[in-house]
CSV table of C-alpha atoms and ligand atoms in Angstrom, one decimal:
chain,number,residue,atom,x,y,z
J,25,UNK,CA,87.8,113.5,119.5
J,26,UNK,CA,87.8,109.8,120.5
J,27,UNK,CA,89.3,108.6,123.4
J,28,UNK,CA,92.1,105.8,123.1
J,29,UNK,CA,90.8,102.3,124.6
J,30,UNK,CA,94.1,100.0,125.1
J,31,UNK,CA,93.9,96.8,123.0
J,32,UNK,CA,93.8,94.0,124.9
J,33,UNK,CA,93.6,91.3,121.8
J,34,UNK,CA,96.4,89.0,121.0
J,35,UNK,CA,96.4,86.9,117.9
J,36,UNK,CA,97.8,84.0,120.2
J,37,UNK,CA,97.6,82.9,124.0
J,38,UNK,CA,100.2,80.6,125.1
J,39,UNK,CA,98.8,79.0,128.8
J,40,UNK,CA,99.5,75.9,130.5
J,41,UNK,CA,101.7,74.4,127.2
J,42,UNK,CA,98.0,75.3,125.3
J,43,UNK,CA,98.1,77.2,122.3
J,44,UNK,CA,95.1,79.0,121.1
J,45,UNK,CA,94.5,81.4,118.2
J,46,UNK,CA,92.3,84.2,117.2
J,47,UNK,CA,90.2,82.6,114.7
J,48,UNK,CA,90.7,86.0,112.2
J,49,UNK,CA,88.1,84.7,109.7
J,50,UNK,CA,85.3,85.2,111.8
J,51,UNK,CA,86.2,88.8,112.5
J,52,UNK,CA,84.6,91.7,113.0
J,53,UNK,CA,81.6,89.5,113.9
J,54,UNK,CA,82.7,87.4,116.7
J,55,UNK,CA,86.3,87.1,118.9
J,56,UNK,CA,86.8,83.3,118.9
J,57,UNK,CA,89.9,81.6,120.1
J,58,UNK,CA,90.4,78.3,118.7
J,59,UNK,CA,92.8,75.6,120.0
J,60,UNK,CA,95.5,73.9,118.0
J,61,UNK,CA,96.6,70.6,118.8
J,62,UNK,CA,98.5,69.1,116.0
J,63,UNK,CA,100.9,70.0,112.5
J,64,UNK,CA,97.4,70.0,111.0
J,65,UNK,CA,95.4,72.5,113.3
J,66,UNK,CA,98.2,74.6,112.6
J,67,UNK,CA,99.1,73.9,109.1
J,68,UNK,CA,95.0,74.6,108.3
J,69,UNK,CA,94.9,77.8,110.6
J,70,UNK,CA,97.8,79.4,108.3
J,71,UNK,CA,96.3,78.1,105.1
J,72,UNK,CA,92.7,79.1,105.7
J,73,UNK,CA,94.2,82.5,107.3
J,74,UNK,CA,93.0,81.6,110.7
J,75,UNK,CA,96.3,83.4,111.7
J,76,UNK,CA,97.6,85.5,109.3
J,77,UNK,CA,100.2,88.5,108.5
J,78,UNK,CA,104.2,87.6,108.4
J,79,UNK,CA,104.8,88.2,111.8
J,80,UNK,CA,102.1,86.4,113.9
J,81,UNK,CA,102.3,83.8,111.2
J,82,UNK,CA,105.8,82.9,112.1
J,83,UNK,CA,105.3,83.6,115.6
J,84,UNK,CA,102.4,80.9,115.9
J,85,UNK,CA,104.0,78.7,114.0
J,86,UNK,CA,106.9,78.5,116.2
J,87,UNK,CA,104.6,77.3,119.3
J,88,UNK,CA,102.9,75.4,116.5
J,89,UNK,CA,105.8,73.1,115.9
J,90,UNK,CA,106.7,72.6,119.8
J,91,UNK,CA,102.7,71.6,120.2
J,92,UNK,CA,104.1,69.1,118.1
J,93,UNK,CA,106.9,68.2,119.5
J,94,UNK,CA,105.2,67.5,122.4
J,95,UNK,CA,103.1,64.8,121.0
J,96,UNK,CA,106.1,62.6,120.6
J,97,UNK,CA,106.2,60.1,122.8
J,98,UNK,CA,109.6,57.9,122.1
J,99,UNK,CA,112.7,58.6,124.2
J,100,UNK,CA,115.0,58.5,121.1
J,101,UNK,CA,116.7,62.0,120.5
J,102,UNK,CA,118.0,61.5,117.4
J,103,UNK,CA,114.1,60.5,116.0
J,104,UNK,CA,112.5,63.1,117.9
J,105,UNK,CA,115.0,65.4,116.3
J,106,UNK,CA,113.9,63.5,112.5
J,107,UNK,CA,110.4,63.7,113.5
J,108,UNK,CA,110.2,67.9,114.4
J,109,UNK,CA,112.5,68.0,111.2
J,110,UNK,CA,109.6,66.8,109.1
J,111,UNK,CA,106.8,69.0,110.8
J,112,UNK,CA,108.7,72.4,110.4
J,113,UNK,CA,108.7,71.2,106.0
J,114,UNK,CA,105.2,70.4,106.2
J,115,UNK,CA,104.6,73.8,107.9
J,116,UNK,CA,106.3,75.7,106.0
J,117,UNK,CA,104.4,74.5,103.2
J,118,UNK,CA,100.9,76.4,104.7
J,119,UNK,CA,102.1,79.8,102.6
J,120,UNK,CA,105.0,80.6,100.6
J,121,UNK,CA,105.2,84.5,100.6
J,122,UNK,CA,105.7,85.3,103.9
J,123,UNK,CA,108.9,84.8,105.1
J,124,UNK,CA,108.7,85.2,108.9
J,125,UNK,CA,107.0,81.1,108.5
J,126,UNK,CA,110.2,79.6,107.3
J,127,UNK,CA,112.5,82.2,108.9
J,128,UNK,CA,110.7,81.4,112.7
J,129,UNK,CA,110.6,77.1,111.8
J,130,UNK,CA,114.5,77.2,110.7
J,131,UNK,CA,115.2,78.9,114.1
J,132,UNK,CA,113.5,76.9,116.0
J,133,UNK,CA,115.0,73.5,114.2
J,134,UNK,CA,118.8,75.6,114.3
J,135,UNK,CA,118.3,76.0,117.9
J,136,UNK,CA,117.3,72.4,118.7
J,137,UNK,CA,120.3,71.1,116.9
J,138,UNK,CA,122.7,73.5,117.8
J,139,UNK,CA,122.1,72.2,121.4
J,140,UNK,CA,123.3,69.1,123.3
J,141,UNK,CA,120.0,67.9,124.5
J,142,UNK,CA,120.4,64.8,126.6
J,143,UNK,CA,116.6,63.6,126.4
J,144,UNK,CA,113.5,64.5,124.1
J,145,UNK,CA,111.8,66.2,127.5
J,146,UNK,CA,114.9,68.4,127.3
J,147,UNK,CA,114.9,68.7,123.5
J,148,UNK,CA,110.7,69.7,124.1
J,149,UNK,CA,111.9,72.4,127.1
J,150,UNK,CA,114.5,74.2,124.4
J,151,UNK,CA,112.2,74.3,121.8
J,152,UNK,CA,109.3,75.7,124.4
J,153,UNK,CA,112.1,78.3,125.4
J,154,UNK,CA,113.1,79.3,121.7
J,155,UNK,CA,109.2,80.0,120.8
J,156,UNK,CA,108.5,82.4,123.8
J,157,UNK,CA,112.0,84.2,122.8
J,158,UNK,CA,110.8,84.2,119.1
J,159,UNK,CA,107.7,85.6,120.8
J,160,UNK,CA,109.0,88.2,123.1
J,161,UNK,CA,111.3,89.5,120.4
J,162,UNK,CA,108.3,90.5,118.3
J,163,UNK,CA,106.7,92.3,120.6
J,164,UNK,CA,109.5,94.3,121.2
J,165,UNK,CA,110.6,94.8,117.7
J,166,UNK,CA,106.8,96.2,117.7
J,167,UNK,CA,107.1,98.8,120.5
J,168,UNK,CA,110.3,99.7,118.4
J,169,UNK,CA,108.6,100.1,114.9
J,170,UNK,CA,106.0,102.6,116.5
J,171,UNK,CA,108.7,104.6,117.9
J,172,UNK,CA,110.7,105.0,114.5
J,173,UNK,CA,107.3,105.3,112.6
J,174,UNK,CA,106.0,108.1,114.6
J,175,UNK,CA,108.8,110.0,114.3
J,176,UNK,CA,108.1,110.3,110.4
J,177,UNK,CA,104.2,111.6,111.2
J,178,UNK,CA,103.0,114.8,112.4
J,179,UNK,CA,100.1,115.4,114.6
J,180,UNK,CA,97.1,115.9,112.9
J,181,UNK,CA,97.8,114.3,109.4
J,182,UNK,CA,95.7,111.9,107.0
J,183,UNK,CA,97.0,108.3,107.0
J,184,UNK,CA,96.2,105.9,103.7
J,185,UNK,CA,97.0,101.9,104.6
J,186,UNK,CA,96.4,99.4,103.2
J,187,UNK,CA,95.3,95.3,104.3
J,188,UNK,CA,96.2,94.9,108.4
J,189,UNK,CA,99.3,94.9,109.4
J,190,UNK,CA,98.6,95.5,113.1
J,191,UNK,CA,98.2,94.0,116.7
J,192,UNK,CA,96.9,90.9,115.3
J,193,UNK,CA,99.3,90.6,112.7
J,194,UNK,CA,102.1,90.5,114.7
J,195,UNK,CA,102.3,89.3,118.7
J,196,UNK,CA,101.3,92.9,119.6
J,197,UNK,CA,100.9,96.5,118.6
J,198,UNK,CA,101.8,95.2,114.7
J,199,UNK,CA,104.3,97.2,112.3
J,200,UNK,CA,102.3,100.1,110.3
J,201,UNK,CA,99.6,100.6,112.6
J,202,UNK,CA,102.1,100.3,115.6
J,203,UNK,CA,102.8,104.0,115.0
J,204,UNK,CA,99.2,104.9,114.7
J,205,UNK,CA,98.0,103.0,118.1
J,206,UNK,CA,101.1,104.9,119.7
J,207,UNK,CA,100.2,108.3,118.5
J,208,UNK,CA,96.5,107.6,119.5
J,209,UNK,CA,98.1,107.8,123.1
J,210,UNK,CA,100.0,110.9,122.9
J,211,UNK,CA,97.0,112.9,121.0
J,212,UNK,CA,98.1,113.0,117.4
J,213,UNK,CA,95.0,112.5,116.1
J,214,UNK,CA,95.8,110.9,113.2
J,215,UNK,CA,93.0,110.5,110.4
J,216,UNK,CA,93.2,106.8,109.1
J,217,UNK,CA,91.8,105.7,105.4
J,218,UNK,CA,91.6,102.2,105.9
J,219,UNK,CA,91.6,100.7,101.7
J,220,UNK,CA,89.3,97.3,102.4
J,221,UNK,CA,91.8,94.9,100.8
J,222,UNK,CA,90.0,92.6,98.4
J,223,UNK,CA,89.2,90.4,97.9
J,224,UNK,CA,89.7,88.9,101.3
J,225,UNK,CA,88.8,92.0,102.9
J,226,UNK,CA,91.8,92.6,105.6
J,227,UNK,CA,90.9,96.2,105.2
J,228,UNK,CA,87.6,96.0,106.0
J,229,UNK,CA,87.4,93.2,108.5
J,230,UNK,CA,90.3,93.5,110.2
J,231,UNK,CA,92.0,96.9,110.1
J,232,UNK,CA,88.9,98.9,110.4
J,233,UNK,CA,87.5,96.9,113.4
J,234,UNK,CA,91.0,97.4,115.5
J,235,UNK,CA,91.4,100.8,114.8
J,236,UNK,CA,87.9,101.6,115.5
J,237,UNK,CA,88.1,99.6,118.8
J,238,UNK,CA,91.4,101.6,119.9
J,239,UNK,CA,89.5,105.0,119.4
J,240,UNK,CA,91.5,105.8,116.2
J,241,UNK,CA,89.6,108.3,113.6
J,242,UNK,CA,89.3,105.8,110.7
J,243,UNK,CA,86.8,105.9,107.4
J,244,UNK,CA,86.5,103.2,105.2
J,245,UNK,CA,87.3,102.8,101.4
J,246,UNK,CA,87.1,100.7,98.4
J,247,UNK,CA,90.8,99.9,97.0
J,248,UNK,CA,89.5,101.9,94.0
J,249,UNK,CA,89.2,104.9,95.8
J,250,UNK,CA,92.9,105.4,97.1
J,251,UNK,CA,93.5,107.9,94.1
J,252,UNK,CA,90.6,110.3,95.0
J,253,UNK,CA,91.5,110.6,98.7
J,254,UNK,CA,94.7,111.1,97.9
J,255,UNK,CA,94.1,113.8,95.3
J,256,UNK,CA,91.4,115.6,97.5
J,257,UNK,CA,94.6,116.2,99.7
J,258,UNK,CA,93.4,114.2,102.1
J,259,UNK,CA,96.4,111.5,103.0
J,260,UNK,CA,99.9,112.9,104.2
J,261,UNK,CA,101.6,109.2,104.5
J,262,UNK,CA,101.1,105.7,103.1
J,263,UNK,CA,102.0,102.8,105.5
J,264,UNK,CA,102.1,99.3,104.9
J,265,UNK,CA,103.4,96.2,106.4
J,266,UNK,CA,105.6,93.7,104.4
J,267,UNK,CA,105.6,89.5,103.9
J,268,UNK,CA,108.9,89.7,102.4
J,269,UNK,CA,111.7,92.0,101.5
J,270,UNK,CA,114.9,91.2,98.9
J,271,UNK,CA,118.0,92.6,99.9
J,272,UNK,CA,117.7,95.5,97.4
J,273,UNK,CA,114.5,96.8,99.3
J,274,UNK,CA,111.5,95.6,96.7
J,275,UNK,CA,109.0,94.3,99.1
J,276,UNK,CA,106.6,91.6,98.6
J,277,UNK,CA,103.1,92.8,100.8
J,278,UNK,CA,99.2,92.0,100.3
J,279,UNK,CA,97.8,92.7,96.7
J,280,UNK,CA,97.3,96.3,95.8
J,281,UNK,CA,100.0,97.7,97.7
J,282,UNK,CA,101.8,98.3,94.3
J,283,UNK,CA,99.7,100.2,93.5
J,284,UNK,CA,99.0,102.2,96.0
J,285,UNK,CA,102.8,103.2,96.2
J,286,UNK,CA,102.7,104.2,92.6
J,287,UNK,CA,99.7,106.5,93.2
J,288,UNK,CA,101.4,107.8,96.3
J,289,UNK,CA,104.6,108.7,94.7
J,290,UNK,CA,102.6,110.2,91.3
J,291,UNK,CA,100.8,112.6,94.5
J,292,UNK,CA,104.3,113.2,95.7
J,293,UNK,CA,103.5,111.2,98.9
J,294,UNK,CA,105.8,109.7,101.3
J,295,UNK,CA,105.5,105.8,100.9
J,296,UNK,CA,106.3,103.7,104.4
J,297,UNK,CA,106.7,100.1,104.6
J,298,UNK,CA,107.4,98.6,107.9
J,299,UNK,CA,109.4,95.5,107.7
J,300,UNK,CA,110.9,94.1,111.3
J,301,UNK,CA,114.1,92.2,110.1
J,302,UNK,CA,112.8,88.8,110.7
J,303,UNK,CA,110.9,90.0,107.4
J,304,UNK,CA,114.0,90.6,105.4
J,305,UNK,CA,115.2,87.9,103.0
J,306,UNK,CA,119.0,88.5,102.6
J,307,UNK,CA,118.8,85.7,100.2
J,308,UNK,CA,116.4,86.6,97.8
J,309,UNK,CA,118.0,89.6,95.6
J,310,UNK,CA,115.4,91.2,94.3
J,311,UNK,CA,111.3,91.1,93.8
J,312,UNK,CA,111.7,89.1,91.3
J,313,UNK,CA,112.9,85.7,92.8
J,314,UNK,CA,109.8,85.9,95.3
J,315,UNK,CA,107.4,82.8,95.3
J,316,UNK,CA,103.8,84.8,95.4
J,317,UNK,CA,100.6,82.4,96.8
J,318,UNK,CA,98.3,82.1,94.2
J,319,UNK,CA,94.6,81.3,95.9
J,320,UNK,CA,91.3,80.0,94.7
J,321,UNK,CA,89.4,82.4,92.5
J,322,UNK,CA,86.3,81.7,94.1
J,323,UNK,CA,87.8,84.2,97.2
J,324,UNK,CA,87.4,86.9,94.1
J,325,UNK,CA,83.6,86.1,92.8
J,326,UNK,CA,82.1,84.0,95.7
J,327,UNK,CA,83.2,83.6,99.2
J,328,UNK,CA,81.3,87.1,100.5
J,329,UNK,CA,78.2,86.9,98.7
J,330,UNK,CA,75.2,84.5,98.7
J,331,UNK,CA,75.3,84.3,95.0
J,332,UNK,CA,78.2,83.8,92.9
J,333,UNK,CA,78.9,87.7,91.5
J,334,UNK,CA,80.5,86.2,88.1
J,335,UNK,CA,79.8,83.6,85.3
J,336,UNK,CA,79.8,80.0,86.5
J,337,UNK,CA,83.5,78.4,85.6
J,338,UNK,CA,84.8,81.9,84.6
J,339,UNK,CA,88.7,82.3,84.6
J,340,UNK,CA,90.4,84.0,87.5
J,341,UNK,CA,93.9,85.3,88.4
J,342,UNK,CA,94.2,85.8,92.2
J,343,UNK,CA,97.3,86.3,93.2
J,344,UNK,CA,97.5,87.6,97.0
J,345,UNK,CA,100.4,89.4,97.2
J,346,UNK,CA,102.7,91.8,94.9
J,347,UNK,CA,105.9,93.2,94.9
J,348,UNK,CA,106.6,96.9,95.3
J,349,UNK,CA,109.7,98.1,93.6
J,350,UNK,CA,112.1,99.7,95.9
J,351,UNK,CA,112.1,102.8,94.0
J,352,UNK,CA,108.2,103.5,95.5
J,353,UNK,CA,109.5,103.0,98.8
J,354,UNK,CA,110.7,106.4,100.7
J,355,UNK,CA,111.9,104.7,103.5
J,356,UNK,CA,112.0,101.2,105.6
J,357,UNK,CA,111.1,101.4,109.2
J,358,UNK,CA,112.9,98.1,111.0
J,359,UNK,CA,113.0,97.3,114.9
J,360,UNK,CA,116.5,98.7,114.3
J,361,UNK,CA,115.9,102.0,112.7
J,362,UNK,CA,115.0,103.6,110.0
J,363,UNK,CA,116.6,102.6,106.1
J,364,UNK,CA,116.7,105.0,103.4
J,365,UNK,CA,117.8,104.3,100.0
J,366,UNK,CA,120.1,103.1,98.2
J,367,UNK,CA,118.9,99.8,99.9
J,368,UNK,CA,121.2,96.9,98.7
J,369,UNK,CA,124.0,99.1,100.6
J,370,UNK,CA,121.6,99.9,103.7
J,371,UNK,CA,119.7,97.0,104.4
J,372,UNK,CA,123.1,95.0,104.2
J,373,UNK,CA,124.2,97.4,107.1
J,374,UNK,CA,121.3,96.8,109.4
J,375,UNK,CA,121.4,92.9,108.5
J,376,UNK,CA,124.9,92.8,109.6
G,402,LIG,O1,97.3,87.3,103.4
G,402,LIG,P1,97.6,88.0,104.7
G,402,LIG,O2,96.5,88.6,105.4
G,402,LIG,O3,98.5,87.2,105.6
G,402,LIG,O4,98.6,89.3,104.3
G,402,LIG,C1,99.1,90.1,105.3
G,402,LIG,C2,99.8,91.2,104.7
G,402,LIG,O5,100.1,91.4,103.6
G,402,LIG,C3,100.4,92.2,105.8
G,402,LIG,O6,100.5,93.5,105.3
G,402,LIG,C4,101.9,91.7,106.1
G,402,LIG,O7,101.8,90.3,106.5
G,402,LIG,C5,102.5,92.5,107.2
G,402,LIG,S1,101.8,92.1,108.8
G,402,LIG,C6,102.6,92.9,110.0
């Protein structure tokens, strides 16, 4: 049995007013933290996927736009106000699925004119103050998904998930694997299958490198491969994070989890997705009206091999998220509890 090493990694560090970020691209190989300075630096870090998964995304973004603010130099409010306006749009143009990026940018803009600020130093000090609450709330909404999600596993059982939706997704701990670092404490032994997650390998990279660091029993697998672990009896539970869920519960998460969800309810498996409800999109009804990223094809025949593994100027589809219909999902672990279907009447409830 392995021993459980507390994760000390954070996605983001916040010191002195300097924010830096994990650069996740460069992982498992080397733990860099890179600074970000401007709308840019941050804009590029979310694009590239520098930072990346709906929480830590909105998170970072949050301290991204008060780096921002704090380049303005003018004493006029109502500009400054203008100005931070403009930064949040262009930020919130980085990625389109995840909703946590526009959710955490609107709060932070909501907050700054919902307050009287007499000066822009006082305007930069509410902004700083919403960011470390939009922080601190994460981490706690963690903490709280772990709790909830463990109560759903027993000791001892095989786990299938799928791309990362852990500690450095989120400001700490993360939502699907919250449950597993917890459970890694108290001795459950759990037996992760980590599916690698092309083609930008979240899996692989990301999810197999923190749970191995923390101790946890976790074997790698091609996406392909879901169906046979699952039929050798092997897996006991699916969890998965989420980048956005419509009020009637279909949730939009990292391509392939459709898929997985319809293999796991064909195996008669229980189906888990962990959305906090910064993550739930009220007003997006269903599955249908969500905006998925499209990205370059070259991430699907290129980017990991030193020859291109397909014919030069082949077509390529690579969409990087899906939708899974609410029907596949057994039940919705929030920071508030734990949803069951039917879902447009329950996630209402814990919305309100
Ligand atoms: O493209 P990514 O790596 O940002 O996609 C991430 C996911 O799909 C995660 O599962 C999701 O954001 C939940 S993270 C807690």
């Amino acid at each position: 049995m392995k021993t459980y090493k507390s994760l000390d990694i954070t996605p983001l560090k916040f010191e002195n007013g300097k924010l830096t970020i994990l650069d996740q691209t460069l992982l498992p190989i080397d733990e860099v933290y890179i600074e970000i300075k401007t709308k840019e630096d941050m804009w590029d870090a979310i694009y590239h996927l520098k930072v990346r998964g709906a929480p830590a995304i909105g998170v970072v973004a949050a301290y991204g736009l008060y780096v921002e603010a704090g380049r303005y130099d003018g004493d006029e409010i109502e500009d400054f106000i203008s100005a931070v306006e403009k930064a949040a749009v262009y930020l919130e143009g980085a990625r389109p699925t995840a909703v946590n990026l526009s959710w955490a940018l609107n709060r932070m803009v909501s907050c700054l004119k919902g307050q009287e600020c007499n000066s822009v130093q006082h305007a930069k000090e509410v902004l700083l103050l919403e960011a470390v609450k939009i922080h601190e709330e994460d981490v706690n909404a963690c903490k709280a998904m772990g709790e909830y999600g463990l109560s759903l596993l027993k000791p001892g059982i095989g786990i299938l998930t799928h791309c990362n939706a852990g500690t450095i997704a989120t400001s700490k701990y993360g939502t699907c694997l919250a449950p597993i670092h917890l459970g890694q404490e108290r001795d459950y032994n759990f037996k992760v299958f980590a599916d690698e997650t092309r083609p930008l390998l979240q899996g692989a990279r990301l999810t197999a490198w923190e749970l191995d660091k923390a101790g946890v029993d976790v074997t790698l697998i091609c996406d392909n491969m879901a169906a046979t672990v699952m039929k050798n009896g092997w897996i006991d539970a699916v969890v998965v994070g989420c980048d956005r869920m419509a009020a009637n519960g279909d949730g939009a998460n990292k391509i392939g989890t459709s898929g997985v969800a319809v293999l796991a309810k064909e195996f008669g498996i229980p189906f888990y997705m962990y959305v906090p409800t910064s993550t739930i999109d009220m007003n997006t009804s269903t599955g249908d009206d969500i905006n998925i990223e499209l990205r370059d094809g070259k991430e699907i025949y290129q980017m990991w091999y030193e020859k291109p593994m397909a014919p030069e100027g082949i077509k390529t589809f690579n969409p990087a998220f899906d939708v899974t219909d609410h029907r596949y999902i057994t039940a919705v672990i929030t920071e508030k509890g734990i949803v069951y279907p039917p879902y447009d009447i329950n996630l209402r409830k814990i919305m309100e």
